mmCIF file with all atom_site columns, C-alpha atoms in Angstrom:
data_model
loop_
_atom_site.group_PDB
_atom_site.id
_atom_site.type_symbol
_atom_site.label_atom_id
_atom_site.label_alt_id
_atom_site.label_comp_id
_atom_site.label_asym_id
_atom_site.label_entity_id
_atom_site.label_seq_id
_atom_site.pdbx_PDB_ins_code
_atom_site.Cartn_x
_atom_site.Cartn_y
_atom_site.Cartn_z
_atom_site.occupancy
_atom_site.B_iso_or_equiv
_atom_site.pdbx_formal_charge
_atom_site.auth_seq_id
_atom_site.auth_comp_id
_atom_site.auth_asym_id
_atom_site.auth_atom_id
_atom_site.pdbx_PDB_model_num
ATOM 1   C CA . UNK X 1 1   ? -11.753 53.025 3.724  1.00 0.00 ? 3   UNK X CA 1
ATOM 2   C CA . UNK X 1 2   ? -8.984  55.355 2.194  1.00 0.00 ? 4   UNK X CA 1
ATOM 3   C CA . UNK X 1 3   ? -6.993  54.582 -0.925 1.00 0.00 ? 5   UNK X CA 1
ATOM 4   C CA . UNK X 1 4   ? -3.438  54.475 -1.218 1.00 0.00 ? 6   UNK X CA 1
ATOM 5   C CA . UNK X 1 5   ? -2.050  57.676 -0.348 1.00 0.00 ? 7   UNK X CA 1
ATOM 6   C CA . UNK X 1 6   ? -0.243  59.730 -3.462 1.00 0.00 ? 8   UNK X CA 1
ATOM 7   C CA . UNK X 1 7   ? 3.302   60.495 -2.857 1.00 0.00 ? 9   UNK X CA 1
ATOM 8   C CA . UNK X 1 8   ? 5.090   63.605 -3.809 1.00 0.00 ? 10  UNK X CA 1
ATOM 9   C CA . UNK X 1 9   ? 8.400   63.085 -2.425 1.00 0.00 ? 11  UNK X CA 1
ATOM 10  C CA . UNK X 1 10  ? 11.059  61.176 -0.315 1.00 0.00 ? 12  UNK X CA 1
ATOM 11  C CA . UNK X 1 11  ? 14.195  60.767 0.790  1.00 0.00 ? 13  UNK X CA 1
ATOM 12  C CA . UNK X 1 12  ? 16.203  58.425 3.202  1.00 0.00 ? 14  UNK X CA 1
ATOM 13  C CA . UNK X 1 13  ? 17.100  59.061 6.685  1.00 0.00 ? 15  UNK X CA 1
ATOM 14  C CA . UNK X 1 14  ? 19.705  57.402 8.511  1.00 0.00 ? 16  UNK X CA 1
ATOM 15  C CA . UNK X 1 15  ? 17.448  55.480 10.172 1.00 0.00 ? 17  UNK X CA 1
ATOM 16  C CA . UNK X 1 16  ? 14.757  54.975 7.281  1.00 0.00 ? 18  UNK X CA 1
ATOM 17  C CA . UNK X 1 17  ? 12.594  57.191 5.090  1.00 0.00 ? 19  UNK X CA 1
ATOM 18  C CA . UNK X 1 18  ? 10.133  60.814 5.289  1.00 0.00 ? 20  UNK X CA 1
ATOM 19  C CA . UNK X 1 19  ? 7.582   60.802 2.676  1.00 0.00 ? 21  UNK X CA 1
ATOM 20  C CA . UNK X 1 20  ? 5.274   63.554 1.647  1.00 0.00 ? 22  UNK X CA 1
ATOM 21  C CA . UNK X 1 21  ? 2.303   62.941 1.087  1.00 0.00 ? 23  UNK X CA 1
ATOM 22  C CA . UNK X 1 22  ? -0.304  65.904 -0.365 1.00 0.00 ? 24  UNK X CA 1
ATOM 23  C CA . UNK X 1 23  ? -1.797  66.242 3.433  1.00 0.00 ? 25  UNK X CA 1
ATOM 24  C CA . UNK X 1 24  ? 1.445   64.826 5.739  1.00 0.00 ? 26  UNK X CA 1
ATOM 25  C CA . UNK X 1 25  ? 4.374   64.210 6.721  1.00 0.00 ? 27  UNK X CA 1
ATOM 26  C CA . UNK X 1 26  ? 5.400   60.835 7.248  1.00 0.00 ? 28  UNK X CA 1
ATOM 27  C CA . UNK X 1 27  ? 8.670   59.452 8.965  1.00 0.00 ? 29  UNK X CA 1
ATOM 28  C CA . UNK X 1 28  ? 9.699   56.418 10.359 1.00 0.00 ? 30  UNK X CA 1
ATOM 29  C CA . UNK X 1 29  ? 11.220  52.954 9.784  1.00 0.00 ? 31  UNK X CA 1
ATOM 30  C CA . UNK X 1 30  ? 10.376  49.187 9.964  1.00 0.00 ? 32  UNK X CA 1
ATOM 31  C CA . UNK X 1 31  ? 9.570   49.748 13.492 1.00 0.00 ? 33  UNK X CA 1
ATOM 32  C CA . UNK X 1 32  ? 7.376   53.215 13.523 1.00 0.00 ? 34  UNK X CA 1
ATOM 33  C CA . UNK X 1 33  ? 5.839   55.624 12.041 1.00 0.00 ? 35  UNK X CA 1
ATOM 34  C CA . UNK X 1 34  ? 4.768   59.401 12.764 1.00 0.00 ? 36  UNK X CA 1
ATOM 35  C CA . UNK X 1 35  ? 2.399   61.739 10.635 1.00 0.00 ? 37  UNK X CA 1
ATOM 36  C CA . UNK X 1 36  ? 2.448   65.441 10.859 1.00 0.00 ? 38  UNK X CA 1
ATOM 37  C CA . UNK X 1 37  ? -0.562  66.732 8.865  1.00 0.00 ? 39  UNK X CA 1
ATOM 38  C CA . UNK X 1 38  ? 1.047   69.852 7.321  1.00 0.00 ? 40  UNK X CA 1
ATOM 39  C CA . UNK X 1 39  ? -1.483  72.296 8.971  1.00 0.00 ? 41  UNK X CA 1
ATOM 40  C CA . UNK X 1 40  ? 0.320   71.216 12.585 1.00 0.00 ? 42  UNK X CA 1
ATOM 41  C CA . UNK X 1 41  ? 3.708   72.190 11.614 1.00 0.00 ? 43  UNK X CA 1
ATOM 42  C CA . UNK X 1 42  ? 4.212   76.390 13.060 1.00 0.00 ? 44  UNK X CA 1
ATOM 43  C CA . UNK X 1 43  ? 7.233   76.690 10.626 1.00 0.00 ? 45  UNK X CA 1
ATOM 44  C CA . UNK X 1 44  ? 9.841   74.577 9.707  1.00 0.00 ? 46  UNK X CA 1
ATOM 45  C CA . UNK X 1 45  ? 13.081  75.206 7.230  1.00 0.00 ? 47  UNK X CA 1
ATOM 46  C CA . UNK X 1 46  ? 16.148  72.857 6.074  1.00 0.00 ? 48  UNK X CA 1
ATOM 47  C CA . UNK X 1 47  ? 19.976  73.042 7.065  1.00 0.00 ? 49  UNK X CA 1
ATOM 48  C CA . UNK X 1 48  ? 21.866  72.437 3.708  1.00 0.00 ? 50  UNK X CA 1
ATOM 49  C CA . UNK X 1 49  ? 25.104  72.250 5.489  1.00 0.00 ? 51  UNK X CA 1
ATOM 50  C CA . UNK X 1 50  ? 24.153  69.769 7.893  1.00 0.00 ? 52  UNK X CA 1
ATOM 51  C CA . UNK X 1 51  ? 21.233  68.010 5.647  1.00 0.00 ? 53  UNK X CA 1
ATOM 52  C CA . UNK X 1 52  ? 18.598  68.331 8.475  1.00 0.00 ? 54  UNK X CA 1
ATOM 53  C CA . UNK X 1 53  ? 15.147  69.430 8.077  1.00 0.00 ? 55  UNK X CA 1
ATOM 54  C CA . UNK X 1 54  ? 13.985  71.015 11.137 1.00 0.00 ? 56  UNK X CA 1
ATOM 55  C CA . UNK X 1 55  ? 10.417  72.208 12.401 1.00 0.00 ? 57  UNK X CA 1
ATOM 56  C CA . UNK X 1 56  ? 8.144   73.585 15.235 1.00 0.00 ? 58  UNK X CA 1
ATOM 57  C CA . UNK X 1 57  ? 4.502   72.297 15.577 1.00 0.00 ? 59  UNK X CA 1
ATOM 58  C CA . UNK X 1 58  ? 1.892   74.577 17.008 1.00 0.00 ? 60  UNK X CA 1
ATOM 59  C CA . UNK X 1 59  ? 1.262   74.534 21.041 1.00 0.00 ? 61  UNK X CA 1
ATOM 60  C CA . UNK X 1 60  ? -1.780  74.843 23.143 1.00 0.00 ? 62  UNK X CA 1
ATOM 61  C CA . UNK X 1 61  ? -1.697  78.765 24.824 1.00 0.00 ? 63  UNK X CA 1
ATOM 62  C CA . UNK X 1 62  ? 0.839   78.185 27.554 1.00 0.00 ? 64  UNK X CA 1
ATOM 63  C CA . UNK X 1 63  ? 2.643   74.667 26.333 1.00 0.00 ? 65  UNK X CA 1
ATOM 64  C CA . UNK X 1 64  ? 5.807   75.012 25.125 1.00 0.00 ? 66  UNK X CA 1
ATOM 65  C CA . UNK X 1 65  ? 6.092   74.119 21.575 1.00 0.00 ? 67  UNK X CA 1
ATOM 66  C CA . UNK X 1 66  ? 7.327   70.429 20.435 1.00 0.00 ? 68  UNK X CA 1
ATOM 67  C CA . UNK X 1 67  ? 10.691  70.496 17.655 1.00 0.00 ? 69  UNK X CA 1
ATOM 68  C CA . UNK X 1 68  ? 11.353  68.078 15.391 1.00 0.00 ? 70  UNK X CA 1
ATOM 69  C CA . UNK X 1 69  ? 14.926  67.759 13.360 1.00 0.00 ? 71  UNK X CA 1
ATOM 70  C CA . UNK X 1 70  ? 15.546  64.606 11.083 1.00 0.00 ? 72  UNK X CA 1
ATOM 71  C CA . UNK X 1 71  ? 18.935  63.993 8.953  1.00 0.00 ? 73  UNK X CA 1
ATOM 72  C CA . UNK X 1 72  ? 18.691  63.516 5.426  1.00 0.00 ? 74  UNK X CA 1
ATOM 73  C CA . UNK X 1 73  ? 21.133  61.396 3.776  1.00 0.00 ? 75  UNK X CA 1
ATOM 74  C CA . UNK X 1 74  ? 19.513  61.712 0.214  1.00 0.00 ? 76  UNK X CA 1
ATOM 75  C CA . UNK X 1 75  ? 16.972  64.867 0.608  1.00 0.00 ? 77  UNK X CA 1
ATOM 76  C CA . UNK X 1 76  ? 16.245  64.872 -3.459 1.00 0.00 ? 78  UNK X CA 1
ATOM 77  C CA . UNK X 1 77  ? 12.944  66.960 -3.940 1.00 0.00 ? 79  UNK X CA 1
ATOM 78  C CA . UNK X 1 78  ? 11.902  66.617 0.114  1.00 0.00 ? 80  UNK X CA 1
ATOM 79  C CA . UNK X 1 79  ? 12.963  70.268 1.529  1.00 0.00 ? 81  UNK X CA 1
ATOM 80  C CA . UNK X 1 80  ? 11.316  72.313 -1.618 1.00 0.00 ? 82  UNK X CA 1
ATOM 81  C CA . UNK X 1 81  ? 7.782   70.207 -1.208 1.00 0.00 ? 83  UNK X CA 1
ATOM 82  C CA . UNK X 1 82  ? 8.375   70.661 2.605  1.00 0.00 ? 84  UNK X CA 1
ATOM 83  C CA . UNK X 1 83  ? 8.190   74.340 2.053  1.00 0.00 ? 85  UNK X CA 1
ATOM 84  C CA . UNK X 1 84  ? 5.762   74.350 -0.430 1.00 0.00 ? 86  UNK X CA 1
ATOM 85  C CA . UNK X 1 85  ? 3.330   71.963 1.493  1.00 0.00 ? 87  UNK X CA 1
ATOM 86  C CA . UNK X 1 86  ? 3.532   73.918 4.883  1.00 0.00 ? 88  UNK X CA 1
ATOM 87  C CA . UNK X 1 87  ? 2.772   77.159 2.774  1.00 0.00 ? 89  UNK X CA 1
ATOM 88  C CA . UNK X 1 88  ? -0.056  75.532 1.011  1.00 0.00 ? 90  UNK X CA 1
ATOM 89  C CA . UNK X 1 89  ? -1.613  75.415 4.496  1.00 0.00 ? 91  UNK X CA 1
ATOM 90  C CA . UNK X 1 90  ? -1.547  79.181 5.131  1.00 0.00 ? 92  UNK X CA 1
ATOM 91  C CA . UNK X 1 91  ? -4.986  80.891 4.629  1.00 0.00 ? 93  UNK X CA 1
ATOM 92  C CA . UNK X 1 92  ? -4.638  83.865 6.813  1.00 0.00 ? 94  UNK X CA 1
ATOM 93  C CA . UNK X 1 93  ? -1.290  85.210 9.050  1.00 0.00 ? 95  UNK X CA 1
ATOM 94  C CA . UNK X 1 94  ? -1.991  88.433 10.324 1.00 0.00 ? 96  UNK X CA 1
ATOM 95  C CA . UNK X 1 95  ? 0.359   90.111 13.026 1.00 0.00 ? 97  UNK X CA 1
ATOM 96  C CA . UNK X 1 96  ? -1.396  91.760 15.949 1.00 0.00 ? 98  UNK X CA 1
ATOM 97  C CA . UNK X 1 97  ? -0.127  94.190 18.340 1.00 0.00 ? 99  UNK X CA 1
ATOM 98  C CA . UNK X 1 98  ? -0.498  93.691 22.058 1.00 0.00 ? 100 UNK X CA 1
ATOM 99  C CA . UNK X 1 99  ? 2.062   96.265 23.693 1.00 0.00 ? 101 UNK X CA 1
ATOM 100 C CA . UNK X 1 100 ? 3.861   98.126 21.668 1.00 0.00 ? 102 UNK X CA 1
ATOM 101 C CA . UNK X 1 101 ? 6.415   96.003 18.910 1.00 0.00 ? 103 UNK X CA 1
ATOM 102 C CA . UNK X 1 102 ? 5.312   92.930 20.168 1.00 0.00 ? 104 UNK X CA 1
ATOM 103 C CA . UNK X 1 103 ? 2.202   90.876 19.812 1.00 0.00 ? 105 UNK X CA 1
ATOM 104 C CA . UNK X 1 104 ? 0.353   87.427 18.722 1.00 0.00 ? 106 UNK X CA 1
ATOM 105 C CA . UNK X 1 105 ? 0.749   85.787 14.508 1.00 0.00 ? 107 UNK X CA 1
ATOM 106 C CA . UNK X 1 106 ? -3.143  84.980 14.323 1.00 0.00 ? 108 UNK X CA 1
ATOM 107 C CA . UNK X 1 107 ? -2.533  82.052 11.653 1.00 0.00 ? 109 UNK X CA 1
ATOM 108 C CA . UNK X 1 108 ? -5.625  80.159 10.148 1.00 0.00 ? 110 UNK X CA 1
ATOM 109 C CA . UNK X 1 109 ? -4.158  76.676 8.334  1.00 0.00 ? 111 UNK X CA 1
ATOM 110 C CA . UNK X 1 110 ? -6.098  74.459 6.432  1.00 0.00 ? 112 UNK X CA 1
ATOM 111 C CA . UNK X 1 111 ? -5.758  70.827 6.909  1.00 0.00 ? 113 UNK X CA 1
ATOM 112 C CA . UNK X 1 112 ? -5.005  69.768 3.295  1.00 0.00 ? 114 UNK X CA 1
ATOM 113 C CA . UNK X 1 113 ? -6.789  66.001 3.535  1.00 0.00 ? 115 UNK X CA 1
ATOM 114 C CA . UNK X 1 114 ? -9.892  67.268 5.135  1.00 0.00 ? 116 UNK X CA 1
ATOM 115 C CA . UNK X 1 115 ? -10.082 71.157 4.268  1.00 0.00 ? 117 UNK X CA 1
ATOM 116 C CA . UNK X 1 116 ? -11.030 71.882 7.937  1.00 0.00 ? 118 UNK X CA 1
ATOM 117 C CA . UNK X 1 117 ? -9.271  75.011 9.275  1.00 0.00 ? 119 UNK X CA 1
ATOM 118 C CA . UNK X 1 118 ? -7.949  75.592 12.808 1.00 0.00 ? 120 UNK X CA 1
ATOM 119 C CA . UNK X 1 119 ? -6.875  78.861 14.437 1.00 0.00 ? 121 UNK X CA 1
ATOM 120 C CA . UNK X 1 120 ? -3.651  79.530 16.123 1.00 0.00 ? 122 UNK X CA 1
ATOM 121 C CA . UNK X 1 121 ? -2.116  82.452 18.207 1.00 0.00 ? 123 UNK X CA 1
ATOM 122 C CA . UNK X 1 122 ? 1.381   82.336 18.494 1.00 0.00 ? 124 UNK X CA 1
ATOM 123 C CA . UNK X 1 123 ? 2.843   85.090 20.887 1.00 0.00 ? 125 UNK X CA 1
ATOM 124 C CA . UNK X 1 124 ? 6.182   87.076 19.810 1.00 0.00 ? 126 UNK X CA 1
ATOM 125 C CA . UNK X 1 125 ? 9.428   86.656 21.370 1.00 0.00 ? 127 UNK X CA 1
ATOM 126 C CA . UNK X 1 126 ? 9.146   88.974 24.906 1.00 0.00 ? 128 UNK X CA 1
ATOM 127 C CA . UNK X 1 127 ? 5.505   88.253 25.865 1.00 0.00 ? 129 UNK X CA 1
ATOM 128 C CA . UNK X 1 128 ? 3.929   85.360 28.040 1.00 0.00 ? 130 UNK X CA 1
ATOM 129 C CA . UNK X 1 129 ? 0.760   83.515 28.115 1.00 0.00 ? 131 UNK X CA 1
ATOM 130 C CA . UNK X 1 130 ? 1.248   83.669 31.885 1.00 0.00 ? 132 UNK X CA 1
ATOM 131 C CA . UNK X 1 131 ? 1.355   88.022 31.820 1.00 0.00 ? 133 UNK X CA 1
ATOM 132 C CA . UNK X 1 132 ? -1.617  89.345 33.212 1.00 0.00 ? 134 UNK X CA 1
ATOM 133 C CA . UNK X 1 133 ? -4.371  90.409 29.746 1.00 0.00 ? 135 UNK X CA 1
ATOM 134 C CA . UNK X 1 134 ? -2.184  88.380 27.373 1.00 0.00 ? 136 UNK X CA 1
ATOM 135 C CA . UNK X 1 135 ? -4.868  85.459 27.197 1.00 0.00 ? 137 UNK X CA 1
ATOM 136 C CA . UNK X 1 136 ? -7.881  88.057 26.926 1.00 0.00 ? 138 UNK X CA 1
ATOM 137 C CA . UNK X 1 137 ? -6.263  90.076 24.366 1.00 0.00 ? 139 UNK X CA 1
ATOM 138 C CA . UNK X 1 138 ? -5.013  86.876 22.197 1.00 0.00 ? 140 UNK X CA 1
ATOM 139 C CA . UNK X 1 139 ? -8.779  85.897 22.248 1.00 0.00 ? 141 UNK X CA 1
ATOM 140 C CA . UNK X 1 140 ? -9.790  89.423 20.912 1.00 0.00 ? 142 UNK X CA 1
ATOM 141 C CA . UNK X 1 141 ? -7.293  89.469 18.420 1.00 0.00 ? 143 UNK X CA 1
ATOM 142 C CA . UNK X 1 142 ? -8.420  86.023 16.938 1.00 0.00 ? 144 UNK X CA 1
ATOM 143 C CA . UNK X 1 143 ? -11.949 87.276 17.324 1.00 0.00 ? 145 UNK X CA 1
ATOM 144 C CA . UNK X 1 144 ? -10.899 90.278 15.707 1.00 0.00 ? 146 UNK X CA 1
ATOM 145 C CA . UNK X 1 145 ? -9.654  88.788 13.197 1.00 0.00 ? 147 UNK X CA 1
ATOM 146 C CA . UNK X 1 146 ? -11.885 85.521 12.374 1.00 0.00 ? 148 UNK X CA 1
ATOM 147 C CA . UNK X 1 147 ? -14.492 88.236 11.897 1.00 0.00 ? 149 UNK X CA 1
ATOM 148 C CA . UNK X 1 148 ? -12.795 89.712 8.990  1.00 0.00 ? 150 UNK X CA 1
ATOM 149 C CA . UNK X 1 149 ? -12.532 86.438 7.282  1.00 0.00 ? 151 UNK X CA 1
ATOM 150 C CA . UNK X 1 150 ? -15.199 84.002 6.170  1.00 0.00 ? 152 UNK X CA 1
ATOM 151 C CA . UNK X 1 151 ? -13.372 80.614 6.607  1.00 0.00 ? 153 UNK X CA 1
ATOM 152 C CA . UNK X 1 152 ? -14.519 78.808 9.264  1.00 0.00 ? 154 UNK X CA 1
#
């Protein structure tokens, strides 16, 4: 059984709260709740303006990415430990080229409540997962990299 989870932050949405915890992010209300460990989330950033925090979580190779965006009525502390926590998960992010300026982020993130690490490619803007040799060369690239790094 887990103890009670340490909180770092919160604030209130219109519709109820986002908490963060050392590991996740939590959101929800009376009805629901949804937790984001802080490894999943691609990049995210917050809209002072318009007080919304917005992010990207990672895709399989070929599914499009999901987005999140949630309105914060009292953001206090939440969009500095959002940064902070998604950067905590960052052990490697190493650009690859594929043809010519564009290429793959090979990104290992470490899952902050179990220490586990999972590999992502994430293609640049003007190349496909569905272009002939962009799958193969993806895998090399992570090989390529994983190989340089002793992490798991």
């Amino acid at each position: 059984a887990h103890g009670p989870t340490r909180i770092l932050g919160w604030a209130k949405t219109p519709a109820g709260f986002c908490i963060a915890s050392p590991a996740a992010f939590s959101f929800g209300d009376q009805l629901a709740w949804d937790h984001l460990g802080w490894h999943e989330i691609e990049r995210g950033g917050w809209n002072a303006e318009l007080n919304k925090l917005s992010w990207v979580r990672y895709a399989a190779p070929g599914e499009a990415p999901t987005h999140g965006v949630l309105e914060l009525t009292e953001p206090g502390r939440l969009p500095e430990l959002f940064r902070e926590r998604i950067s905590a998960t960052i052990a490697v992010e190493r650009f690859v080229p594929i043809s010519g300026e564009r290429g793959v982020i090979i990104a290992a993130r470490r899952d902050l409540g179990s220490g586990a690490v999972v590999w992502h490619g994430t293609l640049t803007r003007g190349l496909s997962w569905q272009t002939d040799g962009v799958r193969e060369a993806v895998d090399q690239a992570m090989e390529q990299v994983k190989a340089e790094y002793d992490i798991g």
